[in-house]
Amino acid sequence: MARSLNLEEDSFLKQYEDQEVMAARFNYYPTCPRPDSVLGVKAHSDGSAITFLLQDKEVEGLQMFKDDQWHRVPIIPHAFVVNAGDQMQIMSNGIFKSPVHRVVTNTETERMSIAVFCIPDSEKEIKPADGLIDETRPRLYKTVKDYVSLYFEYYQQGKRTIEAAII
Ligand SMILES: O=C(O)CCC(=O)C(=O)O
Ligand SMILES: [Fe+2]
């Protein structure tokens, strides 16, 4: 990802490695009699740097918000959905966007997924890479630390954490 922005290959990794965390979440969505009013997971962006998601290989449910609309994410069996998280949005100075997504429920079939979150070391400072800041593209985000703790606080209040990091 760094190379695709003409940065040194380790520019993002060196910001966050040492005690970085890979946390897996196993999601189980039972059938729901009222999918019109109940979500499996409310709209959010991930607080990670990167998320690898293995969707259920038969049951859809994940949706991404783009251009003011929700779009279903099709199932590609055995393929991962790779999402940039908020901390990647910060390190890339807004070039890689951390998408808002949600999971809808259905009346017919239960669904499962596994999300693996790659999370920077909570002791490390995360900030936009120097090579991505210039007069035409000013720095967009503050330096953050232990973003995930802040993330859970904001998540519970239904707010987007990335907004707190905007300069
Ligand atoms: O179940 C899914 O497809 C997505 C779950 C998700 O967005 C998450 O665990 O952060
Ligand atoms: Fe997510």
PDB file of C-alpha atoms and ligand atoms in Angstrom:
ATOM      1  CA  MET A   1       0.000   0.000   0.000  1.00  0.00           C
ATOM      2  CA  ALA A   2       2.848   2.390   0.852  1.00  0.00           C
ATOM      3  CA  ARG A   3       4.612   1.586  -2.409  1.00  0.00           C
ATOM      4  CA  SER A   4       1.495   2.417  -4.393  1.00  0.00           C
ATOM      5  CA  LEU A   5       1.792   5.969  -2.986  1.00  0.00           C
ATOM      6  CA  ASN A   6       5.482   6.215  -3.925  1.00  0.00           C
ATOM      7  CA  LEU A   7       6.547   5.875  -0.297  1.00  0.00           C
ATOM      8  CA  GLU A   8       9.187   3.609   1.192  1.00  0.00           C
ATOM      9  CA  GLU A   9       7.735   0.159   1.549  1.00  0.00           C
ATOM     10  CA  ASP A  10       7.871   0.249   5.369  1.00  0.00           C
ATOM     11  CA  SER A  11       6.524   3.806   5.860  1.00  0.00           C
ATOM     12  CA  PHE A  12       3.255   2.675   7.380  1.00  0.00           C
ATOM     13  CA  LEU A  13       4.592  -0.403   9.120  1.00  0.00           C
ATOM     14  CA  LYS A  14       7.404   1.444  10.856  1.00  0.00           C
ATOM     15  CA  GLN A  15       4.886   3.843  12.362  1.00  0.00           C
ATOM     16  CA  TYR A  16       2.947   1.125  14.034  1.00  0.00           C
ATOM     17  CA  GLU A  17       4.944  -1.997  14.522  1.00  0.00           C
ATOM     18  CA  ASP A  18       6.496  -3.314  17.726  1.00  0.00           C
ATOM     19  CA  GLN A  19       3.542  -4.444  19.771  1.00  0.00           C
ATOM     20  CA  GLU A  20       0.948  -4.333  17.022  1.00  0.00           C
ATOM     21  CA  VAL A  21      -2.106  -6.486  17.558  1.00  0.00           C
ATOM     22  CA  MET A  22      -4.046  -8.804  15.308  1.00  0.00           C
ATOM     23  CA  ALA A  23      -7.471  -9.214  16.880  1.00  0.00           C
ATOM     24  CA  ALA A  24     -10.038 -11.600  15.423  1.00  0.00           C
ATOM     25  CA  ARG A  25     -13.764 -11.187  15.894  1.00  0.00           C
ATOM     26  CA  PHE A  26     -16.133 -14.007  15.097  1.00  0.00           C
ATOM     27  CA  ASN A  27     -19.535 -12.583  14.171  1.00  0.00           C
ATOM     28  CA  TYR A  28     -22.707 -14.636  14.359  1.00  0.00           C
ATOM     29  CA  TYR A  29     -25.979 -13.183  13.084  1.00  0.00           C
ATOM     30  CA  PRO A  30     -29.067 -15.244  13.921  1.00  0.00           C
ATOM     31  CA  THR A  31     -32.124 -14.990  11.703  1.00  0.00           C
ATOM     32  CA  CYS A  32     -34.228 -11.984  12.550  1.00  0.00           C
ATOM     33  CA  PRO A  33     -38.000 -11.562  12.221  1.00  0.00           C
ATOM     34  CA  ARG A  34     -37.667  -7.779  11.648  1.00  0.00           C
ATOM     35  CA  PRO A  35     -34.732  -7.094   9.282  1.00  0.00           C
ATOM     36  CA  ASP A  36     -36.422  -3.816   8.310  1.00  0.00           C
ATOM     37  CA  SER A  37     -35.741  -2.430  11.774  1.00  0.00           C
ATOM     38  CA  VAL A  38     -32.828  -4.513  13.138  1.00  0.00           C
ATOM     39  CA  LEU A  39     -29.237  -4.353  11.906  1.00  0.00           C
ATOM     40  CA  GLY A  40     -26.615  -7.045  12.525  1.00  0.00           C
ATOM     41  CA  VAL A  41     -23.925  -4.381  13.012  1.00  0.00           C
ATOM     42  CA  LYS A  42     -24.702  -0.667  12.921  1.00  0.00           C
ATOM     43  CA  ALA A  43     -22.964   1.667  10.466  1.00  0.00           C
ATOM     44  CA  HIS A  44     -19.302   2.139  11.377  1.00  0.00           C
ATOM     45  CA  SER A  45     -15.821   2.313   9.940  1.00  0.00           C
ATOM     46  CA  ASP A  46     -13.149   0.078  11.460  1.00  0.00           C
ATOM     47  CA  GLY A  47     -10.680   1.517  13.981  1.00  0.00           C
ATOM     48  CA  SER A  48      -7.869  -0.721  12.709  1.00  0.00           C
ATOM     49  CA  ALA A  49      -5.158   0.030  10.155  1.00  0.00           C
ATOM     50  CA  ILE A  50      -6.358  -2.816   7.947  1.00  0.00           C
ATOM     51  CA  THR A  51      -9.145  -5.367   8.318  1.00  0.00           C
ATOM     52  CA  PHE A  52      -9.304  -8.757   6.634  1.00  0.00           C
ATOM     53  CA  LEU A  53     -12.838 -10.048   6.556  1.00  0.00           C
ATOM     54  CA  LEU A  54     -13.908 -13.537   5.642  1.00  0.00           C
ATOM     55  CA  GLN A  55     -17.596 -13.354   4.835  1.00  0.00           C
ATOM     56  CA  ASP A  56     -20.051 -16.205   5.155  1.00  0.00           C
ATOM     57  CA  LYS A  57     -19.671 -18.162   1.935  1.00  0.00           C
ATOM     58  CA  GLU A  58     -23.415 -18.390   1.327  1.00  0.00           C
ATOM     59  CA  VAL A  59     -25.222 -15.569   3.071  1.00  0.00           C
ATOM     60  CA  GLU A  60     -24.820 -11.912   2.110  1.00  0.00           C
ATOM     61  CA  GLY A  61     -25.313  -9.096   4.575  1.00  0.00           C
ATOM     62  CA  LEU A  62     -22.393  -6.694   4.416  1.00  0.00           C
ATOM     63  CA  GLN A  63     -23.064  -3.296   2.852  1.00  0.00           C
ATOM     64  CA  MET A  64     -20.751  -0.349   2.110  1.00  0.00           C
ATOM     65  CA  PHE A  65     -21.828   3.291   2.061  1.00  0.00           C
ATOM     66  CA  LYS A  66     -20.665   5.179  -1.021  1.00  0.00           C
ATOM     67  CA  ASP A  67     -22.125   8.117  -2.961  1.00  0.00           C
ATOM     68  CA  ASP A  68     -24.949   8.499  -0.427  1.00  0.00           C
ATOM     69  CA  GLN A  69     -26.153   4.936  -0.906  1.00  0.00           C
ATOM     70  CA  TRP A  70     -25.695   1.495   0.609  1.00  0.00           C
ATOM     71  CA  HIS A  71     -24.161  -1.060  -1.748  1.00  0.00           C
ATOM     72  CA  ARG A  72     -24.217  -4.791  -1.079  1.00  0.00           C
ATOM     73  CA  VAL A  73     -20.873  -6.535  -0.991  1.00  0.00           C
ATOM     74  CA  PRO A  74     -21.146  -9.691  -3.089  1.00  0.00           C
ATOM     75  CA  ILE A  75     -19.805 -12.970  -1.797  1.00  0.00           C
ATOM     76  CA  ILE A  76     -16.702 -14.316  -3.466  1.00  0.00           C
ATOM     77  CA  PRO A  77     -16.199 -17.733  -1.831  1.00  0.00           C
ATOM     78  CA  HIS A  78     -12.895 -18.076   0.062  1.00  0.00           C
ATOM     79  CA  ALA A  79     -11.886 -14.488  -0.768  1.00  0.00           C
ATOM     80  CA  PHE A  80     -11.138 -11.873   1.870  1.00  0.00           C
ATOM     81  CA  VAL A  81     -12.694  -8.429   1.863  1.00  0.00           C
ATOM     82  CA  VAL A  82      -9.797  -6.099   2.692  1.00  0.00           C
ATOM     83  CA  ASN A  83     -10.798  -2.812   4.285  1.00  0.00           C
ATOM     84  CA  ALA A  84      -8.666   0.172   5.118  1.00  0.00           C
ATOM     85  CA  GLY A  85      -9.397   1.200   8.706  1.00  0.00           C
ATOM     86  CA  ASP A  86      -9.389   4.688  10.236  1.00  0.00           C
ATOM     87  CA  GLN A  87      -5.705   4.489  11.183  1.00  0.00           C
ATOM     88  CA  MET A  88      -4.796   3.819   7.547  1.00  0.00           C
ATOM     89  CA  GLN A  89      -6.883   6.839   6.549  1.00  0.00           C
ATOM     90  CA  ILE A  90      -4.811   8.907   8.993  1.00  0.00           C
ATOM     91  CA  MET A  91      -1.405   7.498   7.923  1.00  0.00           C
ATOM     92  CA  SER A  92      -2.230   7.952   4.233  1.00  0.00           C
ATOM     93  CA  ASN A  93      -3.391  11.541   4.908  1.00  0.00           C
ATOM     94  CA  GLY A  94      -6.879  10.682   3.662  1.00  0.00           C
ATOM     95  CA  ILE A  95      -5.874   8.924   0.434  1.00  0.00           C
ATOM     96  CA  PHE A  96      -7.000   5.474   1.555  1.00  0.00           C
ATOM     97  CA  LYS A  97     -10.527   5.908   2.864  1.00  0.00           C
ATOM     98  CA  SER A  98     -11.876   3.883   5.756  1.00  0.00           C
ATOM     99  CA  PRO A  99     -15.323   2.966   4.404  1.00  0.00           C
ATOM    100  CA  VAL A 100     -18.515   3.148   6.436  1.00  0.00           C
ATOM    101  CA  HIS A 101     -20.187  -0.247   6.418  1.00  0.00           C
ATOM    102  CA  ARG A 102     -22.953  -2.140   8.184  1.00  0.00           C
ATOM    103  CA  VAL A 103     -24.471  -5.616   8.285  1.00  0.00           C
ATOM    104  CA  VAL A 104     -28.144  -6.250   7.597  1.00  0.00           C
ATOM    105  CA  THR A 105     -30.086  -9.220   8.923  1.00  0.00           C
ATOM    106  CA  ASN A 106     -32.525 -11.548   7.182  1.00  0.00           C
ATOM    107  CA  THR A 107     -35.456 -13.747   8.166  1.00  0.00           C
ATOM    108  CA  GLU A 108     -34.279 -16.915   6.416  1.00  0.00           C
ATOM    109  CA  THR A 109     -30.711 -17.832   7.222  1.00  0.00           C
ATOM    110  CA  GLU A 110     -28.167 -17.256   9.958  1.00  0.00           C
ATOM    111  CA  ARG A 111     -24.842 -15.748   8.905  1.00  0.00           C
ATOM    112  CA  MET A 112     -21.276 -15.877  10.146  1.00  0.00           C
ATOM    113  CA  SER A 113     -18.117 -13.899   9.417  1.00  0.00           C
ATOM    114  CA  ILE A 114     -14.610 -13.554  10.790  1.00  0.00           C
ATOM    115  CA  ALA A 115     -12.962 -10.148  10.903  1.00  0.00           C
ATOM    116  CA  VAL A 116      -9.233  -9.861  11.615  1.00  0.00           C
ATOM    117  CA  PHE A 117      -8.187  -6.365  12.621  1.00  0.00           C
ATOM    118  CA  CYS A 118      -4.545  -5.278  12.277  1.00  0.00           C
ATOM    119  CA  ILE A 119      -4.144  -2.665  14.975  1.00  0.00           C
ATOM    120  CA  PRO A 120      -1.097  -0.454  15.540  1.00  0.00           C
ATOM    121  CA  ASP A 121       0.824  -0.622  18.804  1.00  0.00           C
ATOM    122  CA  SER A 122      -1.200   1.500  21.251  1.00  0.00           C
ATOM    123  CA  GLU A 123       2.021   3.154  22.505  1.00  0.00           C
ATOM    124  CA  LYS A 124       3.013   4.379  19.046  1.00  0.00           C
ATOM    125  CA  GLU A 125       2.098   7.738  17.577  1.00  0.00           C
ATOM    126  CA  ILE A 126       0.175   7.455  14.315  1.00  0.00           C
ATOM    127  CA  LYS A 127       0.190  10.379  11.911  1.00  0.00           C
ATOM    128  CA  PRO A 128       0.051  11.190   8.199  1.00  0.00           C
ATOM    129  CA  ALA A 129       3.227  10.049   6.407  1.00  0.00           C
ATOM    130  CA  ASP A 130       5.549  13.012   5.714  1.00  0.00           C
ATOM    131  CA  GLY A 131       5.806  12.107   2.035  1.00  0.00           C
ATOM    132  CA  LEU A 132       2.073  12.636   1.614  1.00  0.00           C
ATOM    133  CA  ILE A 133       1.999  16.218   2.851  1.00  0.00           C
ATOM    134  CA  ASP A 134       2.796  19.223   0.662  1.00  0.00           C
ATOM    135  CA  GLU A 135       1.353  22.631  -0.332  1.00  0.00           C
ATOM    136  CA  THR A 136      -1.221  21.049  -2.592  1.00  0.00           C
ATOM    137  CA  ARG A 137      -2.195  18.426  -0.039  1.00  0.00           C
ATOM    138  CA  PRO A 138      -1.943  19.832   3.486  1.00  0.00           C
ATOM    139  CA  ARG A 139      -1.882  17.628   6.530  1.00  0.00           C
ATOM    140  CA  LEU A 140      -5.450  16.545   7.315  1.00  0.00           C
ATOM    141  CA  TYR A 141      -5.105  14.615  10.595  1.00  0.00           C
ATOM    142  CA  LYS A 142      -3.622  15.114  14.035  1.00  0.00           C
ATOM    143  CA  THR A 143      -1.184  12.698  15.627  1.00  0.00           C
ATOM    144  CA  VAL A 144      -3.135  10.030  17.510  1.00  0.00           C
ATOM    145  CA  LYS A 145      -2.172   7.379  20.040  1.00  0.00           C
ATOM    146  CA  ASP A 146      -4.170   4.439  21.395  1.00  0.00           C
ATOM    147  CA  TYR A 147      -6.834   5.210  18.810  1.00  0.00           C
ATOM    148  CA  VAL A 148      -8.768   2.024  19.554  1.00  0.00           C
ATOM    149  CA  SER A 149      -9.629   3.106  23.118  1.00  0.00           C
ATOM    150  CA  LEU A 150     -11.014   6.357  21.773  1.00  0.00           C
ATOM    151  CA  TYR A 151     -12.737   4.396  19.030  1.00  0.00           C
ATOM    152  CA  PHE A 152     -14.801   2.301  21.447  1.00  0.00           C
ATOM    153  CA  GLU A 153     -15.837   5.384  23.387  1.00  0.00           C
ATOM    154  CA  TYR A 154     -17.054   7.070  20.206  1.00  0.00           C
ATOM    155  CA  TYR A 155     -18.604   3.886  18.818  1.00  0.00           C
ATOM    156  CA  GLN A 156     -20.889   3.565  21.815  1.00  0.00           C
ATOM    157  CA  GLN A 157     -21.992   7.152  21.379  1.00  0.00           C
ATOM    158  CA  GLY A 158     -22.744   6.516  17.690  1.00  0.00           C
ATOM    159  CA  LYS A 159     -20.024   8.959  16.583  1.00  0.00           C
ATOM    160  CA  ARG A 160     -17.202   8.552  14.053  1.00  0.00           C
ATOM    161  CA  THR A 161     -13.806   8.680  15.754  1.00  0.00           C
ATOM    162  CA  ILE A 162     -11.978   9.846  12.633  1.00  0.00           C
ATOM    163  CA  GLU A 163     -13.790  13.165  12.971  1.00  0.00           C
ATOM    164  CA  ALA A 164     -11.992  13.760  16.272  1.00  0.00           C
ATOM    165  CA  ALA A 165      -8.657  13.353  14.449  1.00  0.00           C
ATOM    166  CA  ILE A 166      -9.332  15.956  11.738  1.00  0.00           C
ATOM    167  CA  ILE A 167      -7.194  19.094  12.037  1.00  0.00           C
TER     168      ILE A 167
HETATM  169  O1  LIG B   1     -19.952  -9.447   9.321  1.00  0.00           O
HETATM  170  C1  LIG B   1     -19.458  -8.717   8.465  1.00  0.00           C
HETATM  171  O2  LIG B   1     -19.517  -8.985   7.247  1.00  0.00           O
HETATM  172  C2  LIG B   1     -18.752  -7.432   8.850  1.00  0.00           C
HETATM  173  C3  LIG B   1     -18.480  -7.264  10.318  1.00  0.00           C
HETATM  174  C4  LIG B   1     -17.800  -5.981  10.646  1.00  0.00           C
HETATM  175  O3  LIG B   1     -17.939  -4.987   9.969  1.00  0.00           O
HETATM  176  C5  LIG B   1     -16.916  -5.904  11.818  1.00  0.00           C
HETATM  177  O4  LIG B   1     -16.796  -6.905  12.555  1.00  0.00           O
HETATM  178  O5  LIG B   1     -16.298  -4.826  12.015  1.00  0.00           O
HETATM  179 FE    FE B   2     -16.443  -3.456  10.441  1.00  0.00          FE
END
